[in-house]
Amino acid sequence: MKKQMSLKWKIARYLYIFAGLLLFILILFQLFLLEPMYEKYKLETMSNIISKAIQAMDEEGFADTIYNISSMDDVSIRIYDGKKDIMAGNYGSPLYKMKLDELNSLVRKTSENKGEYIQKTVLKHSDGHNEETKSMMLSRIVNRNEQPVLVVVYSRLSPMNVTLKTLRIQLLYIAIMLIIAVLLLTYVMNKHIAIPLIRINKEAKEISEGEYDIDESTNEYLEAQELNATLLQASNDIVQAEKAKRDLISNISHDLRTPLTMIQGYGEMMLDLPNEMNEENMHVIIDEATRLSYLVNDLLDLSKLKENQIHLEYETFDLSKMIEGQMKKYAVYEVNEGFTIVSEIQEGLCVYADCNRIEQVFNNFMTNAINYCGEVRKVIVRVFLKNEVVRVEVEDFGIGIPKDKQELIWDRYYKLDKTHVRPLNSSGIGLSIAKEILDMHHATYGVESQIDQGSVFFFELPVGTVANVK
Ligand code: ADP
């Protein structure tokens, strides 16, 4: 991965680019565009003056108007009809020093130039100061009583050198101030934007190294606060997952050790005491080995389900018949352990699902009902049609599940009673397997339970048509 520039430097870079751009615009306008813009403005003023002068020509007090205009705008005006001056004043101005033949040549140039002519003059002074005087002359020809008349306006252009010198010094100060401002801004933005992110980043790295303590005190700005909260959440989740994993390992180890100890104990006893070599003891060994293989199979199943390695084999089958078949298995509890197992199964209800997997879910519900039935050794199994879905319920009247734990029991690592020793072949992850299977079927499922009253575990599947399955 290409190494990226740190946020600190990025902020500084953009601020410097911004300051540079600002300075560039200032230099462009103040040093380079000032003179052309001034000349353009001056030309527009002179053009307006000519228009005013032409307008005033036929009015009374013409001479006064011209005099006022020229003194107000500091320009000289000369109006010439081809033979003589109609209006002239301010004889000191270079405009009035123009001879008649020069005026005539100006008339010619103006008429050749579509009636308007601009002439710029630069006069260099030879007094050693390298100074120059610039002036501009704008002439226009108008028709007056069928007679062409030349109107000329002359103006000196203010020298720019001094202004430009002042501006240059000003720009230098502005540049220095901008650099200081950028430095200050970089510092402030770093403190408030980059530093919290750097700290959160450091904490994230620490999480990956197994250090889960996150500082909660970020209050600089919303995004950093949210990022910190997310990190905190992630770290808490990891801590919980780690704990759950440790719990799972310790539970599984415990569950593995119990049958293994039994197998080992019985095996050694049978070896040492030849008269213990009997069928009953061998059954104990076989039962414990079976329990072990259940546990291992369940674990493998769950991990495959979690990783989507198991594909459901959909078929339309008679759910009522399948459950009736399974019920025979549990009759033994009625005979041997005094259970009452009631079946209320509506006949002939078909569903489109994976038969073996649904059987697995049902058996898990049954095993749990028998496991957690408490003193009242009664289990009721119901299968019935309800609003176009087939509902399967397994009810017991045992210890029940607290409301706040009813969501959690479907989690892989969650167990209500940590010290519980399972009397049946149960791995402790049966409900998470059931959840995965039912989720894959997009089925509705859940538990309704009250402490010391019992629980009803249920699932619902649509009546079996292919179209109902996603
Ligand atoms: P196991 O029963 O082997 O511990 P499960 O995943 O099947 O594992 O069940 C998870 C937990 O849910 C159980 O440990 C138990 O605390 C609770 N539970 C499940 N079924 C019942 C039930 N019918 N009555 C009371 N608690 C139950």
XYZ file of C-alpha atoms in Angstrom, residues 2-429:
428
model
C 1.274 3.444 -0.928
C 2.345 5.291 2.183
C 0.036 8.259 2.639
C 0.974 11.648 4.000
C -0.085 12.142 7.633
C -3.147 14.284 8.348
C -0.934 16.859 10.089
C 1.056 17.471 6.931
C -1.996 17.349 4.718
C -3.669 20.112 6.709
C -0.468 22.205 6.588
C -0.117 21.609 2.851
C -3.637 22.738 2.022
C -3.294 25.800 4.200
C -0.050 26.758 2.464
C -1.647 26.219 -0.941
C -4.536 28.454 0.134
C -2.189 31.177 1.395
C -0.081 30.958 -1.782
C -3.179 31.304 -3.948
C -4.312 34.320 -1.962
C -0.921 35.963 -2.333
C -0.825 35.188 -6.045
C -4.221 36.846 -6.597
C -3.112 39.887 -4.609
C 0.149 40.218 -6.583
C -1.661 39.738 -9.879
C -4.211 42.434 -9.196
C -2.092 44.892 -7.307
C 1.204 44.746 -9.174
C 0.359 43.656 -12.697
C -3.234 44.594 -13.350
C -3.301 47.894 -11.477
C -1.954 50.046 -14.340
C -4.050 48.550 -17.184
C -7.158 48.727 -14.987
C -6.434 52.362 -14.087
C -5.936 53.295 -17.757
C -9.154 51.545 -18.720
C -11.034 53.454 -16.039
C -9.442 56.732 -17.149
C -10.415 56.087 -20.747
C -14.017 55.436 -19.758
C -14.090 58.724 -17.804
C -12.669 60.620 -20.802
C -15.219 59.068 -23.116
C -17.990 60.203 -20.732
C -16.535 63.710 -20.661
C -16.596 63.900 -24.468
C -20.243 62.798 -24.459
C -21.066 65.466 -21.867
C -19.189 68.128 -23.836
C -21.014 67.242 -27.059
C -24.322 67.406 -25.234
C -23.485 70.807 -23.782
C -22.456 72.297 -27.131
C -25.920 73.594 -28.061
C -26.826 74.701 -24.599
C -26.473 78.079 -23.074
C -23.431 78.638 -20.877
C -21.497 76.147 -22.957
C -18.155 77.689 -22.086
C -18.869 77.498 -18.347
C -19.972 73.887 -18.556
C -16.795 72.907 -20.384
C -14.722 74.841 -17.903
C -16.449 73.097 -14.984
C -16.071 69.647 -16.474
C -12.405 70.124 -17.202
C -11.563 71.497 -13.803
C -13.647 68.901 -11.948
C -12.060 65.950 -13.713
C -8.660 67.566 -14.122
C -8.632 67.280 -17.897
C -8.232 69.690 -20.828
C -10.858 69.885 -23.533
C -10.431 71.353 -26.986
C -13.162 71.606 -29.643
C -12.076 72.351 -33.206
C -14.235 72.721 -36.334
C -11.492 72.222 -38.965
C -10.624 75.867 -39.277
C -10.671 77.347 -35.816
C -11.125 76.473 -32.139
C -14.738 76.619 -30.981
C -13.720 76.169 -27.413
C -10.350 76.459 -25.874
C -8.986 77.226 -22.488
C -6.283 76.242 -20.032
C -3.576 77.306 -22.376
C -0.863 75.746 -20.241
C -1.938 72.224 -21.194
C -0.042 70.431 -23.991
C -3.421 70.110 -25.754
C -3.464 73.831 -26.467
C 0.108 73.864 -27.601
C -0.908 71.759 -30.588
C -0.588 73.704 -33.842
C -3.431 73.770 -36.408
C -1.623 71.363 -38.742
C -1.227 68.927 -35.813
C -4.937 69.326 -35.089
C -5.750 68.687 -38.747
C -3.661 65.530 -38.723
C -5.574 64.450 -35.584
C -8.856 65.081 -37.417
C -7.622 62.853 -40.243
C -6.477 60.072 -37.925
C -9.745 60.227 -36.000
C -11.928 60.015 -39.077
C -9.798 57.176 -40.456
C -10.293 55.378 -37.105
C -14.097 55.315 -37.289
C -14.501 58.683 -35.579
C -12.645 57.920 -32.337
C -8.915 57.904 -31.654
C -6.766 57.258 -28.579
C -3.240 58.514 -28.283
C -0.934 57.671 -25.412
C 2.243 59.638 -24.778
C 5.135 58.771 -22.500
C 7.487 61.611 -21.735
C 10.826 60.610 -20.237
C 12.504 63.211 -18.036
C 16.181 63.573 -18.334
C 16.666 64.888 -14.778
C 18.363 61.692 -13.576
C 15.364 60.375 -11.604
C 14.323 58.042 -14.358
C 10.819 59.497 -14.013
C 8.319 59.626 -16.826
C 5.045 61.429 -17.434
C 2.262 59.551 -19.137
C -0.695 61.184 -20.735
C -3.674 60.088 -22.778
C -5.642 61.903 -25.428
C -9.061 60.807 -26.671
C -10.559 62.448 -29.746
C -13.954 62.020 -31.337
C -15.540 63.560 -34.449
C -19.185 64.672 -34.346
C -21.375 66.341 -36.930
C -22.619 69.774 -36.006
C -24.766 71.697 -38.478
C -23.528 69.400 -41.277
C -20.019 70.298 -40.222
C -17.526 67.820 -38.697
C -16.254 68.985 -35.319
C -13.312 67.461 -33.392
C -13.658 67.085 -29.623
C -10.426 66.225 -27.819
C -9.901 65.425 -24.154
C -6.449 65.332 -22.686
C -5.498 63.939 -19.304
C -2.310 63.218 -17.493
C -2.052 59.730 -16.045
C -0.966 59.595 -12.390
C 2.468 58.043 -11.980
C 2.206 54.461 -10.703
C 5.772 54.016 -9.454
C 5.159 55.315 -5.953
C 1.893 53.418 -5.589
C 3.501 50.204 -6.813
C 6.412 50.643 -4.413
C 3.991 51.050 -1.503
C 1.988 48.060 -2.611
C 5.114 45.909 -2.862
C 6.017 46.700 0.750
C 2.428 46.038 1.796
C 2.432 42.693 0.005
C 5.608 41.684 1.793
C 3.934 42.384 5.148
C 0.802 40.528 4.015
C 2.923 37.508 2.996
C 4.680 37.442 6.382
C 1.345 37.739 8.182
C -0.149 34.974 6.055
C 2.735 32.615 6.891
C 2.299 33.330 10.602
C -1.474 32.813 10.279
C -0.957 29.504 8.469
C 1.480 28.324 11.146
C -0.990 29.225 13.873
C -3.918 27.645 12.020
C -1.916 24.461 11.372
C -1.130 24.258 15.053
C -4.757 24.839 16.118
C -6.225 22.459 13.521
C -3.667 19.826 14.429
C -4.564 20.114 18.049
C -8.277 19.822 17.415
C -8.476 17.528 14.379
C -5.336 15.493 13.915
C -4.294 14.793 17.491
C -7.588 13.094 18.523
C -7.427 10.947 15.381
C -3.783 10.050 16.039
C -4.724 9.056 19.592
C -7.704 6.943 18.433
C -5.481 5.323 15.802
C -2.932 4.486 18.477
C -5.651 2.930 20.600
C -6.908 0.897 17.618
C -3.354 -0.418 17.133
C -3.228 -1.309 20.805
C -6.465 -3.290 20.420
C -4.850 -5.373 17.694
C -2.013 -6.048 20.143
C -4.459 -7.220 22.812
C -4.702 -4.019 24.860
C -8.423 -3.340 25.208
C -8.499 -0.253 27.455
C -9.989 2.644 25.502
C -9.982 6.221 26.748
C -13.576 7.452 26.644
C -12.790 11.129 27.050
C -12.745 12.316 23.428
C -14.935 15.375 23.138
C -13.167 17.408 20.465
C -15.661 17.010 17.625
C -18.539 14.800 16.530
C -16.686 12.532 14.089
C -13.836 11.851 16.531
C -16.397 11.216 19.247
C -18.259 8.747 17.046
C -15.061 7.032 15.960
C -14.011 6.707 19.572
C -17.442 5.300 20.479
C -17.225 2.758 17.636
C -13.765 1.739 18.766
C -14.987 1.439 22.326
C -17.878 -0.720 21.142
C -15.535 -2.869 19.035
C -13.177 -3.271 21.949
C -16.050 -4.243 24.291
C -17.319 -6.712 21.688
C -13.868 -8.241 21.378
C -13.555 -8.491 25.153
C -16.950 -10.213 25.306
C -16.159 -12.507 22.391
C -12.831 -13.399 24.015
C -14.575 -14.149 27.271
C -17.262 -16.166 25.498
C -14.575 -18.106 23.654
C -12.764 -18.837 26.905
C -16.079 -19.934 28.450
C -16.803 -22.143 25.470
C -13.391 -23.768 25.605
C -13.717 -24.376 29.321
C -17.246 -25.771 28.884
C -16.256 -27.997 26.014
C -13.169 -29.185 27.881
C -15.388 -29.965 30.842
C -17.878 -31.802 28.643
C -15.104 -33.729 26.918
C -13.355 -34.596 30.157
C -16.385 -36.118 31.888
C -17.036 -38.911 29.365
C -13.322 -39.412 28.778
C -12.732 -39.901 32.515
C -15.610 -42.365 32.631
C -14.303 -44.293 29.630
C -10.799 -44.353 31.062
C -12.016 -45.326 34.570
C -14.298 -48.099 33.386
C -11.700 -49.401 30.937
C -8.984 -49.603 33.622
C -11.399 -51.174 36.108
C -12.374 -53.852 33.607
C -8.732 -54.547 32.867
C -7.744 -54.798 36.551
C -10.799 -56.697 37.798
C -11.731 -59.482 35.385
C -15.194 -59.968 36.976
C -16.092 -56.342 36.097
C -15.805 -57.230 32.463
C -19.575 -57.319 32.027
C -22.159 -56.023 29.572
C -23.397 -53.260 31.860
C -19.964 -51.675 32.172
C -19.367 -51.994 28.471
C -22.617 -50.115 27.882
C -21.358 -47.293 30.073
C -18.259 -47.032 27.912
C -20.304 -47.145 24.705
C -22.772 -44.515 26.026
C -19.991 -42.158 27.026
C -18.256 -42.623 23.675
C -21.587 -41.862 21.970
C -21.950 -38.726 24.073
C -18.475 -37.660 22.991
C -19.235 -38.202 19.337
C -22.485 -36.175 19.695
C -20.539 -33.302 21.142
C -17.869 -33.374 18.457
C -20.480 -33.709 15.698
C -22.469 -30.770 17.038
C -19.380 -28.597 17.163
C -18.473 -29.495 13.602
C -22.058 -28.908 12.504
C -22.220 -25.477 14.043
C -18.955 -24.341 12.559
C -20.066 -25.562 9.120
C -23.444 -23.837 9.472
C -21.761 -20.617 10.570
C -19.489 -20.671 7.561
C -22.347 -21.455 5.178
C -20.759 -24.757 4.227
C -23.982 -26.636 4.637
C -26.552 -26.581 1.879
C -30.117 -27.405 2.716
C -31.717 -30.230 0.824
C -35.234 -29.019 0.282
C -38.088 -31.450 -0.232
C -41.801 -31.535 0.484
C -42.380 -33.899 3.397
C -45.042 -34.734 5.938
C -43.899 -32.862 9.046
C -46.636 -34.439 11.191
C -45.427 -37.919 10.247
C -41.773 -37.041 10.809
C -42.504 -35.763 14.338
C -44.717 -38.710 15.177
C -41.809 -40.959 14.190
C -39.444 -39.049 16.447
C -41.865 -39.257 19.380
C -41.289 -43.021 19.565
C -37.725 -42.282 20.657
C -38.958 -40.401 23.703
C -41.404 -43.064 24.856
C -38.509 -44.628 26.737
C -38.538 -41.659 29.155
C -42.140 -42.428 30.001
C -41.289 -46.007 30.800
C -37.941 -45.515 32.573
C -38.095 -42.063 34.150
C -41.753 -41.392 34.807
C -42.229 -38.712 32.137
C -45.596 -37.865 30.653
C -45.145 -37.025 27.015
C -48.285 -35.788 25.274
C -48.583 -35.547 21.478
C -51.187 -33.220 19.959
C -50.301 -33.657 16.321
C -52.615 -32.584 13.522
C -52.173 -35.096 10.735
C -50.904 -34.620 7.204
C -49.222 -31.203 7.488
C -46.589 -30.911 4.790
C -43.779 -28.398 4.568
C -41.080 -27.695 2.019
C -37.813 -27.822 3.980
C -34.727 -29.881 4.772
C -36.258 -32.831 6.643
C -33.085 -33.947 8.462
C -32.263 -30.441 9.654
C -35.806 -29.778 10.908
C -35.645 -33.120 12.723
C -32.417 -31.903 14.351
C -34.147 -28.716 15.547
C -37.127 -30.651 16.935
C -34.861 -33.093 18.794
C -32.950 -30.216 20.322
C -36.180 -28.668 21.625
C -37.199 -32.091 22.997
C -33.828 -32.769 24.652
C -33.962 -29.371 26.326
C -37.572 -29.882 27.474
C -36.534 -33.159 29.111
C -33.317 -31.665 30.481
C -34.938 -28.625 32.051
C -38.365 -30.038 32.997
C -37.710 -29.828 36.747
C -40.038 -31.758 39.056
C -43.037 -31.773 36.672
C -41.901 -34.402 34.246
C -44.334 -33.492 31.554
C -43.733 -32.469 27.947
C -46.417 -31.568 25.393
C -45.674 -31.638 21.665
C -48.090 -29.800 19.369
C -48.143 -29.652 15.574
C -50.959 -27.606 14.027
C -51.907 -25.315 11.164
C -52.166 -21.628 11.948
C -52.751 -18.966 9.258
C -51.157 -20.910 6.405
C -48.141 -21.903 8.490
C -47.401 -25.112 10.321
C -46.484 -24.443 13.920
C -44.513 -26.912 16.039
C -44.467 -26.379 19.816
C -42.588 -28.209 22.542
C -43.835 -27.273 26.005
C -42.354 -28.153 29.364
C -43.352 -27.119 32.888
C -39.863 -26.772 34.304
C -37.499 -24.092 35.477
C -38.320 -21.566 32.733
C -36.110 -18.804 31.330
C -36.004 -15.183 32.598
C -37.370 -12.629 30.081
C -34.043 -10.826 29.659
C -32.241 -14.086 28.874
C -34.689 -15.372 26.274
C -32.801 -13.663 23.429
C -29.386 -14.742 24.674
C -29.959 -18.506 24.908
C -29.743 -18.725 21.095
C -26.159 -17.435 21.216
C -23.390 -19.901 20.622
C -21.617 -19.328 23.904
C -24.531 -18.556 26.132
C -25.637 -20.815 28.960
C -27.986 -19.874 31.770
C -26.686 -22.301 34.314
C -22.947 -22.538 33.974
C -22.568 -25.370 36.471
C -25.235 -27.497 34.877
C -24.124 -31.023 34.145
C -26.117 -32.460 31.256
C -27.842 -35.696 31.918
C -28.534 -36.248 28.219
C -26.472 -36.108 25.074
C -26.301 -32.385 24.921
C -23.456 -30.241 23.740
C -24.515 -26.849 25.060
C -24.745 -25.398 21.583
